[in-house]
Short mmCIF file of C-alpha atoms and ligand atoms in Angstrom, two decimals:
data_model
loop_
_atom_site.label_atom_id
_atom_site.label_comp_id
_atom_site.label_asym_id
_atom_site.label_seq_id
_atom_site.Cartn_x
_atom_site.Cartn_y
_atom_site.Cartn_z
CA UNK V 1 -87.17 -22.41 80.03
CA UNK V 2 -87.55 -20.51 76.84
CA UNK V 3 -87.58 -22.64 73.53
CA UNK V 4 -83.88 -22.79 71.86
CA UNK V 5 -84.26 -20.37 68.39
CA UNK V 6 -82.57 -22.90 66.14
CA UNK V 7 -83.00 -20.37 62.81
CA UNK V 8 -79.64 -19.41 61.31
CA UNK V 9 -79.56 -17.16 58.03
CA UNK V 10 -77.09 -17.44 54.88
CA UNK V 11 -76.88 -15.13 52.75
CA UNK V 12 -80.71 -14.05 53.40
CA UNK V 13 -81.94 -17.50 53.48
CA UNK V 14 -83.24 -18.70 56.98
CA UNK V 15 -82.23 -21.97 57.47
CA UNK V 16 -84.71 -24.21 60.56
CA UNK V 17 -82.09 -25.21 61.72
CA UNK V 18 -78.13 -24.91 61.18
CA UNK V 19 -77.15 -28.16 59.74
CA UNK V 20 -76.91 -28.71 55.71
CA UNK V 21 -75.93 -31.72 53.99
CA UNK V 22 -72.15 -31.39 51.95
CA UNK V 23 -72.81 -31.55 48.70
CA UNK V 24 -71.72 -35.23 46.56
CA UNK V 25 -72.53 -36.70 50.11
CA UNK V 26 -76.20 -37.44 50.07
CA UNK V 27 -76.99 -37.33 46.18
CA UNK V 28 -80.14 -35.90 45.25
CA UNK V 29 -81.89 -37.20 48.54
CA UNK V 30 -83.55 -39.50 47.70
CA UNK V 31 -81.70 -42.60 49.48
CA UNK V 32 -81.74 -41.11 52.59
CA UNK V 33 -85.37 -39.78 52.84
CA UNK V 34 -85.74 -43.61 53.21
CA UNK V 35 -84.71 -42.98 56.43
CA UNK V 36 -86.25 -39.71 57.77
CA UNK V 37 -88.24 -36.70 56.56
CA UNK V 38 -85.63 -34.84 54.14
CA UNK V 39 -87.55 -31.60 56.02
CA UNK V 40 -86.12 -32.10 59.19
CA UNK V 41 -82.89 -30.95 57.50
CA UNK V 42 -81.99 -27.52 57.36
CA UNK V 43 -80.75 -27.40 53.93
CA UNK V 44 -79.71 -29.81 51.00
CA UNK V 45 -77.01 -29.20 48.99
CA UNK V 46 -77.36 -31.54 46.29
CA UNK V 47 -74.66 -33.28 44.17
CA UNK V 48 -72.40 -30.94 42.05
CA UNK V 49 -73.72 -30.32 38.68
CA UNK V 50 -71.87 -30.03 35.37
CA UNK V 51 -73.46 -28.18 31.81
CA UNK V 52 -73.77 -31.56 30.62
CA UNK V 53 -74.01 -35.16 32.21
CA UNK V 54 -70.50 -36.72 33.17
CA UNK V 55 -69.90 -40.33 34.25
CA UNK V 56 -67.38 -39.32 36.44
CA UNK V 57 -63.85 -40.90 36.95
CA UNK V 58 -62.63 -44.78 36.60
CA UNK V 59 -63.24 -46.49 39.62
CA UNK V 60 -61.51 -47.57 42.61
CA UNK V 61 -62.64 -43.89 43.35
CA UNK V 62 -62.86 -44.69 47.02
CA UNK V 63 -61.08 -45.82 49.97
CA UNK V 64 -60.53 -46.02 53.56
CA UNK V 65 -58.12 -43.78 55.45
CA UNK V 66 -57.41 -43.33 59.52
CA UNK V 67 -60.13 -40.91 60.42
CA UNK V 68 -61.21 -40.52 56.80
CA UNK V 69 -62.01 -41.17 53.52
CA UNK V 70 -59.89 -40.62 49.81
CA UNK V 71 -62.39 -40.28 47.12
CA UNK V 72 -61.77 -39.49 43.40
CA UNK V 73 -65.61 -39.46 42.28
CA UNK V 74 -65.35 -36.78 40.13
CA UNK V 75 -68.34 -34.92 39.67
CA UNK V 76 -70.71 -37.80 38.33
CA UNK V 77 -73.75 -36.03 37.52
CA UNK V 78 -76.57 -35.91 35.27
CA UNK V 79 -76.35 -32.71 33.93
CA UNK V 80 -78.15 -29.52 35.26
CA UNK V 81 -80.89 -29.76 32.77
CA UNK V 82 -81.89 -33.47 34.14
CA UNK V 83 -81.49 -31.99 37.45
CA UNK V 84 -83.92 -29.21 37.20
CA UNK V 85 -86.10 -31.65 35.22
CA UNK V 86 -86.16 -34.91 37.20
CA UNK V 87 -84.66 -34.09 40.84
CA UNK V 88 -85.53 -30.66 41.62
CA UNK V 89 -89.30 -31.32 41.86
CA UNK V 90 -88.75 -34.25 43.95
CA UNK V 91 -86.45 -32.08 46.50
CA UNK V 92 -89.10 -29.35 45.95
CA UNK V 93 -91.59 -31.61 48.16
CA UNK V 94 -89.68 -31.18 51.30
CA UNK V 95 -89.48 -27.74 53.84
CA UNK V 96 -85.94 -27.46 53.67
CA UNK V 97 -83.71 -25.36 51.79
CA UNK V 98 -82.26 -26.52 48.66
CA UNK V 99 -79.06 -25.59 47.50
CA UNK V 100 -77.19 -26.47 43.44
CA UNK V 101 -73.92 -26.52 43.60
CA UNK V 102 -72.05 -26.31 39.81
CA UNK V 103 -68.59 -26.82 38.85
CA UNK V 104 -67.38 -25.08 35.30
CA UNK V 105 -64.72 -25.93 32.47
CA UNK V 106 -65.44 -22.49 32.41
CA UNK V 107 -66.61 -19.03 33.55
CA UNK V 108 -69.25 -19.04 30.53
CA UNK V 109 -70.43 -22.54 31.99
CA UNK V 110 -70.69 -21.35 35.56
CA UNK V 111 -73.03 -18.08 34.24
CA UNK V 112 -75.48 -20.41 31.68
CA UNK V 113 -75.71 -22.80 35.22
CA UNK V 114 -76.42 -20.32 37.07
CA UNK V 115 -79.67 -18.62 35.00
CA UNK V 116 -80.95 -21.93 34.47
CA UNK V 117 -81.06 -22.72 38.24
CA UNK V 118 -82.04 -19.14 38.97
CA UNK V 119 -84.96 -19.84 37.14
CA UNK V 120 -85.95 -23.27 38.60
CA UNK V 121 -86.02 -21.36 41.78
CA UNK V 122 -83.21 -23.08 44.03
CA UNK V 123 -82.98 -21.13 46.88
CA UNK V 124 -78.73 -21.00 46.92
CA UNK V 125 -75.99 -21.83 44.22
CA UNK V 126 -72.87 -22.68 45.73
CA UNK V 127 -70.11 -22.12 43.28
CA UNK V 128 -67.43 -25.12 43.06
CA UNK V 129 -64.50 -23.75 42.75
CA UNK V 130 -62.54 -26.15 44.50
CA UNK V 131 -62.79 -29.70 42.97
CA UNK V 132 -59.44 -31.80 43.15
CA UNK V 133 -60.69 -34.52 41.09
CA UNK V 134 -61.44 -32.91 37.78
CA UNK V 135 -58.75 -31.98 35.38
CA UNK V 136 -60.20 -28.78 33.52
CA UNK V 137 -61.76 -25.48 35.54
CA UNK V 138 -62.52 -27.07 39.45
CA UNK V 139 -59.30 -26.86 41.24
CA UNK V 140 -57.73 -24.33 39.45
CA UNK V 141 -60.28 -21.22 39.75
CA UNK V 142 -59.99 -22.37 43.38
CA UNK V 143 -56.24 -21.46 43.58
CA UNK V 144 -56.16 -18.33 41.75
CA UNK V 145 -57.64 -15.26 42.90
CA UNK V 146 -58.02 -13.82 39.19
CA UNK V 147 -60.04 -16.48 38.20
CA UNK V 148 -61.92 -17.06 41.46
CA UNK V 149 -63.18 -12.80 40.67
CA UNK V 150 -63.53 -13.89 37.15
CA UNK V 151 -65.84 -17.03 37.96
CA UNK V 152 -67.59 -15.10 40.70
CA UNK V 153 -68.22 -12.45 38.99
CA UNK V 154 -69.55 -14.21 36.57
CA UNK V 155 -71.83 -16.27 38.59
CA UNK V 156 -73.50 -13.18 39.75
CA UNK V 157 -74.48 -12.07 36.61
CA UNK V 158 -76.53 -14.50 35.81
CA UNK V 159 -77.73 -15.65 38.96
CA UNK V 160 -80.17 -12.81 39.60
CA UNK V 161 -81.86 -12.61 42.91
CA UNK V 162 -80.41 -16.17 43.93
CA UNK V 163 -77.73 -15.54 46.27
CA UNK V 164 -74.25 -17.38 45.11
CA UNK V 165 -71.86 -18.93 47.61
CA UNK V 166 -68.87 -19.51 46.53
CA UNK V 167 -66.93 -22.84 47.71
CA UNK V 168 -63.28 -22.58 48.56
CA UNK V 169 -60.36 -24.81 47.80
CA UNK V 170 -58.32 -25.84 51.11
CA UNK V 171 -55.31 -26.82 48.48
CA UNK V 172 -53.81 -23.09 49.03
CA UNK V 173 -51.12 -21.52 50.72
CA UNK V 174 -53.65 -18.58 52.11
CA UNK V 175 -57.01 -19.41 51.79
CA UNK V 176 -57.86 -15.64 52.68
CA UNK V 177 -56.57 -14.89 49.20
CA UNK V 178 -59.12 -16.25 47.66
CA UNK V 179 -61.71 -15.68 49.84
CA UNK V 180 -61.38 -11.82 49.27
CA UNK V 181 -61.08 -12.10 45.46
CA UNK V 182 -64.64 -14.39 45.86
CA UNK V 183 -65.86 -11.14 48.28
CA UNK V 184 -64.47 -8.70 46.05
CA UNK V 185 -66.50 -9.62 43.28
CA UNK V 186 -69.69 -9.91 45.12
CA UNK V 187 -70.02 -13.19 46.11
CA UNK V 188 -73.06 -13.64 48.87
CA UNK V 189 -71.26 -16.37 51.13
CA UNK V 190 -68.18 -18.65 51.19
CA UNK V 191 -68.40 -22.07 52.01
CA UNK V 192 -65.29 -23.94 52.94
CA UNK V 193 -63.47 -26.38 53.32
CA UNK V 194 -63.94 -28.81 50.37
CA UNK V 195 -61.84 -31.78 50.42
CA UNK V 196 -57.93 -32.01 50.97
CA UNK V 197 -55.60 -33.40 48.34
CA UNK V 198 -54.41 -37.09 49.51
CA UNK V 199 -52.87 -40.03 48.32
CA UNK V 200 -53.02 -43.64 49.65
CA UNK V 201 -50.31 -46.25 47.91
CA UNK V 202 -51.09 -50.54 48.43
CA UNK V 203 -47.71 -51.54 49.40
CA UNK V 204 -48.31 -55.44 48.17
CA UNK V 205 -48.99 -54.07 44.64
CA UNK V 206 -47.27 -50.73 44.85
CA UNK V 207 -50.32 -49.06 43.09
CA UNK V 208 -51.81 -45.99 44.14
CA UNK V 209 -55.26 -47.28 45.77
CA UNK V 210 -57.34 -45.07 43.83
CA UNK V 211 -57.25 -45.43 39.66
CA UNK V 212 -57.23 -41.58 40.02
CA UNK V 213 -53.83 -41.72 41.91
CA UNK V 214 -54.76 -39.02 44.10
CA UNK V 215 -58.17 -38.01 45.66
CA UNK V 216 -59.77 -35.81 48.22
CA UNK V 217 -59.35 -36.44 52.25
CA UNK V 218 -62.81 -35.55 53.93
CA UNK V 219 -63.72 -37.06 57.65
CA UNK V 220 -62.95 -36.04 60.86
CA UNK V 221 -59.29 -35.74 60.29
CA UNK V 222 -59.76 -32.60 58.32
CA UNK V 223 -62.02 -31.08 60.89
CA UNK V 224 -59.11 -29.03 62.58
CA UNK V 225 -57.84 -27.60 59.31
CA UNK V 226 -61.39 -26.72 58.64
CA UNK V 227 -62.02 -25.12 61.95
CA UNK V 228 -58.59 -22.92 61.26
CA UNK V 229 -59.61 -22.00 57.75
CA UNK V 230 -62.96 -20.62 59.02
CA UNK V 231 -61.50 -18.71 61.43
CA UNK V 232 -59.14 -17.16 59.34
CA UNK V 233 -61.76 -16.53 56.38
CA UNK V 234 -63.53 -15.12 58.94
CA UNK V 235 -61.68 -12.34 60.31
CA UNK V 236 -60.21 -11.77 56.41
CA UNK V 237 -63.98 -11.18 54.55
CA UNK V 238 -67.25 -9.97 55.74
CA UNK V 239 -69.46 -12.51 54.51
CA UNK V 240 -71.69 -15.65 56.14
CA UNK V 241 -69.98 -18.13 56.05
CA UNK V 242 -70.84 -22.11 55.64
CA UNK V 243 -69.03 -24.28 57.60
CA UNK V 244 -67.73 -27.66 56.79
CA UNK V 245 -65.09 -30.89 56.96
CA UNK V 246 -64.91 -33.52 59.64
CA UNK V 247 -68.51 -32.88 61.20
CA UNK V 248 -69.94 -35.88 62.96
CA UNK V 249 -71.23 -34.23 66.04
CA UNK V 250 -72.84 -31.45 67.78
CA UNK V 251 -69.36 -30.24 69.59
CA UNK V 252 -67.58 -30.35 65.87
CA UNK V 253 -70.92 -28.31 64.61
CA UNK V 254 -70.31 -25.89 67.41
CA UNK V 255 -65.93 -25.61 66.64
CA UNK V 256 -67.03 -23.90 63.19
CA UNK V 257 -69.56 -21.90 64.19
CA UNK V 258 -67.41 -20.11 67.34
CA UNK V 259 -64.79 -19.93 64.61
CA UNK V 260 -67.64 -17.67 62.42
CA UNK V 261 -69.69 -20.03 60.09
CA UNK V 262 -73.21 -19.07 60.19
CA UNK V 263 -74.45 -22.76 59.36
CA UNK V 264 -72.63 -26.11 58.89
CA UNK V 265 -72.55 -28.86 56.73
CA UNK V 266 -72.01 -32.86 57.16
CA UNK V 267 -71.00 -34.96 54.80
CA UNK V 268 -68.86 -38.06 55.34
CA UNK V 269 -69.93 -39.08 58.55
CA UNK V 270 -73.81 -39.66 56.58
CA UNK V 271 -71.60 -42.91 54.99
CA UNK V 272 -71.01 -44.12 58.32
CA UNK V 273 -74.58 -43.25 59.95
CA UNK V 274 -77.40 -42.05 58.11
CA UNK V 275 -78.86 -40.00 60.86
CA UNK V 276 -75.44 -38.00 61.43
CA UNK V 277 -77.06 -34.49 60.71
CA UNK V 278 -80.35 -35.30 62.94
CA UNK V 279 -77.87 -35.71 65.85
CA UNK V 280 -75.22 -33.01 65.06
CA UNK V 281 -78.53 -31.06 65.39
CA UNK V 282 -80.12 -32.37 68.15
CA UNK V 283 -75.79 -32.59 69.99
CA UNK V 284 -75.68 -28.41 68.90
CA UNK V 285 -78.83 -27.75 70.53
CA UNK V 286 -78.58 -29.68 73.83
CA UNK V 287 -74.83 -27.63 73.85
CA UNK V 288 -76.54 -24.09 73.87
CA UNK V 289 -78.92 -25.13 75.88
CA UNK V 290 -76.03 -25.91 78.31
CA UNK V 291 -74.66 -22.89 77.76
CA UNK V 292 -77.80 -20.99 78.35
CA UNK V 293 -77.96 -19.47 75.18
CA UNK V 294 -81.46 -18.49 73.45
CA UNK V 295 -80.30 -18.88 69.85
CA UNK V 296 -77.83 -21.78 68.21
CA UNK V 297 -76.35 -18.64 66.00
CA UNK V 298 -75.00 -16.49 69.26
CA UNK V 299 -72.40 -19.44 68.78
CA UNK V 300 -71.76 -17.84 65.45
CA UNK V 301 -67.84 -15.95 65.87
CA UNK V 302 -67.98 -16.53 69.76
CA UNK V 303 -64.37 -18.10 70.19
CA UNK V 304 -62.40 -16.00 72.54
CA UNK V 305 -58.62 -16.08 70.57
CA UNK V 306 -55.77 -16.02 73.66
C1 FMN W 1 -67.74 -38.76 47.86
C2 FMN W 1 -67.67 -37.25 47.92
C3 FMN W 1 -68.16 -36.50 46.85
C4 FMN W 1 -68.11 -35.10 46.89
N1 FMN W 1 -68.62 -34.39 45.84
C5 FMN W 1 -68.63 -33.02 45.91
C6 FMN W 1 -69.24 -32.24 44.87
O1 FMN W 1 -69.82 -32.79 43.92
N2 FMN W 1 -69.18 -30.89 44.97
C7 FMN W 1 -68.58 -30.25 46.03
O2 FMN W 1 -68.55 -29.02 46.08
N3 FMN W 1 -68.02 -30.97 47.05
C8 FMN W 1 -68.04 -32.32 47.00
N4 FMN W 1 -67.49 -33.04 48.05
C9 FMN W 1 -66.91 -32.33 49.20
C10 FMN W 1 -67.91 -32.22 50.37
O3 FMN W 1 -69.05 -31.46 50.00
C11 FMN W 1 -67.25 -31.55 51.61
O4 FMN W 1 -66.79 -30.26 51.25
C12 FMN W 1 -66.07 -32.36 52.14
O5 FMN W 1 -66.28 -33.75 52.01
C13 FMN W 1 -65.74 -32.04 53.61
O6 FMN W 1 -66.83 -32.38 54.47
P1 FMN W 1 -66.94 -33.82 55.25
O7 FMN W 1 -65.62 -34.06 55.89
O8 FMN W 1 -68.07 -33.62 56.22
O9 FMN W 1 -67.26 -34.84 54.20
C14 FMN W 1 -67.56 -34.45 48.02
C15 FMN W 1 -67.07 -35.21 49.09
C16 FMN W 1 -67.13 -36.59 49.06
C17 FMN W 1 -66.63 -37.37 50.24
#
């Protein structure tokens, strides 16, 4: 039998294989490459970066849910400078792609993030646009096709030969909205879904759980909302997509890609089990290879609509 073609490409980038780490998931790597070679991986998007360091938001910032977790982190972060300083060379050591992803108070911040990283050499910038725990910029460029252009746009110019992605909010009415402002003003690839606006309320205390009130829902009980919102994106924009929300194995891997995402990413399920990307990897393979397929990325846009 022919070796399985694993390769996927975003945006230009070839990717080993199709599965990224989510980005605020799996820090700057270096906890998990405790547990296995970080290059097994096909990408790493590392924790969203801010101009300048932030300690984040007032903790509980997170808790349980059915099929889930709430978190109201908040972009904790050293700053990109101490990024491309202290982390970058250490995820430099590894054969995997790295992706920054940056979150703006505003479109000025996005474009200064953007040269800097340019310059360091990440291989992809994925544009937060989408964040539902931060107060200024985050959420709102997410929710407003003007701005999304405007931040997009801006991204771009500064980003140079680095390809920008542009991460999408799931906290919309039409998510295709945004996704063709993003498109419109050039971005490279969308990314999507980030996490889903939730609340959980302690009924002995009658306080919200989280000192944040609300946070984000991310798990496998978004994964069906995420599979839709590809699939719509999808059909709306011409652009690779990046898959994510919910993924803890190689049949949820597989949903976003015959909905049209080019690669996917995990993120909560790593909190349960370390290892979750090695086996959504190892689950998508053994699936094409089931279904006879020579390449993981014929999956890519295969779902047959009734
Ligand atoms: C604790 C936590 C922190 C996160 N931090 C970021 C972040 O810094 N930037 C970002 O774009 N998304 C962030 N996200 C969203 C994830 O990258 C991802 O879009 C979302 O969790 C859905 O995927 P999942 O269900 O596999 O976790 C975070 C999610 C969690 C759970």
């Amino acid at each position: 039998m022919p070796e399985l073609d694993m390769t996927v490409t975003l945006a230009g980038v070839t990717l080993k294989n199709p599965v990224v780490v989510a980005s605020g998931t799996f820090g700057f790597g270096r906890e998990y490459g405790q547990f296995y070679d970080l290059s097994e991986l096909g990408g790493i998007c590392a924790k969203g970066l801010t101009l300048h360091r932030r300690e984040g938001n007032p903790t509980p910032r997170i808790a349980e849910t059915p099929m889930g977790i709430l978190n109201s982190v908040g972009l904790q972060n050293p700053g990109v400078d101490a990024f491309i300083k202290e982390e970058l060379p250490f995820l430099r050591q590894f054969d995997t792609k790295i992706i920054a992803n940056i979150s703006g108070n505003t479109p000025e911040e996005y474009g200064i993030m953007c040269e800097k990283l340019a310059d360091a050499g990440v291989d992809l910038i994925e544009v937060n646009i989408s964040c539902p725990n931060v107060k200024a910029g985050g959420m709102a460029y997410g929710t407003r096709p003007d701005l999304a252009a405007e931040v997009t746009a801006e991204a771009k110019r500064h980003a140079g030969r680095t390809p920008v992605m542009v991460k999408l909010s799931p906290n919309v009415t039409d998510i295709t909205v945004i996704a063709r402002a993003a498109a419109d003003a050039g971005a490279d690839a969308l990314s999507l879904i980030n996490t889903i606006r939730g609340m959980r309320i302690d009924v002995n205390s009658h306080r919200p759980v989280l000192k944040m009130n609300t946070g984000g829902l991310s798990g496998p009980a978004v994964l069906p909302v995420a599979v839709r919102m590809v699939w719509e994106v999808c059909q709306a924009v011409d652009l690779p997509v990046l898959g994510m929300g919910g993924v803890a194995k190689g049949e949820d891997a597989a949903q976003l890609m015959l909905a049209g995402a080019s690669a996917v990413a995990v993120g909560t399920a790593m909190f349960a089990d370390p290892y979750a990307p090695l086996h959504v990897r190892d689950g998508l393979a053994d699936l094409a290879r089931r279904q006879g397929l020579d390449a993981v990325a014929q999956l890519t846009g295969g779902v047959k609509p009734w």
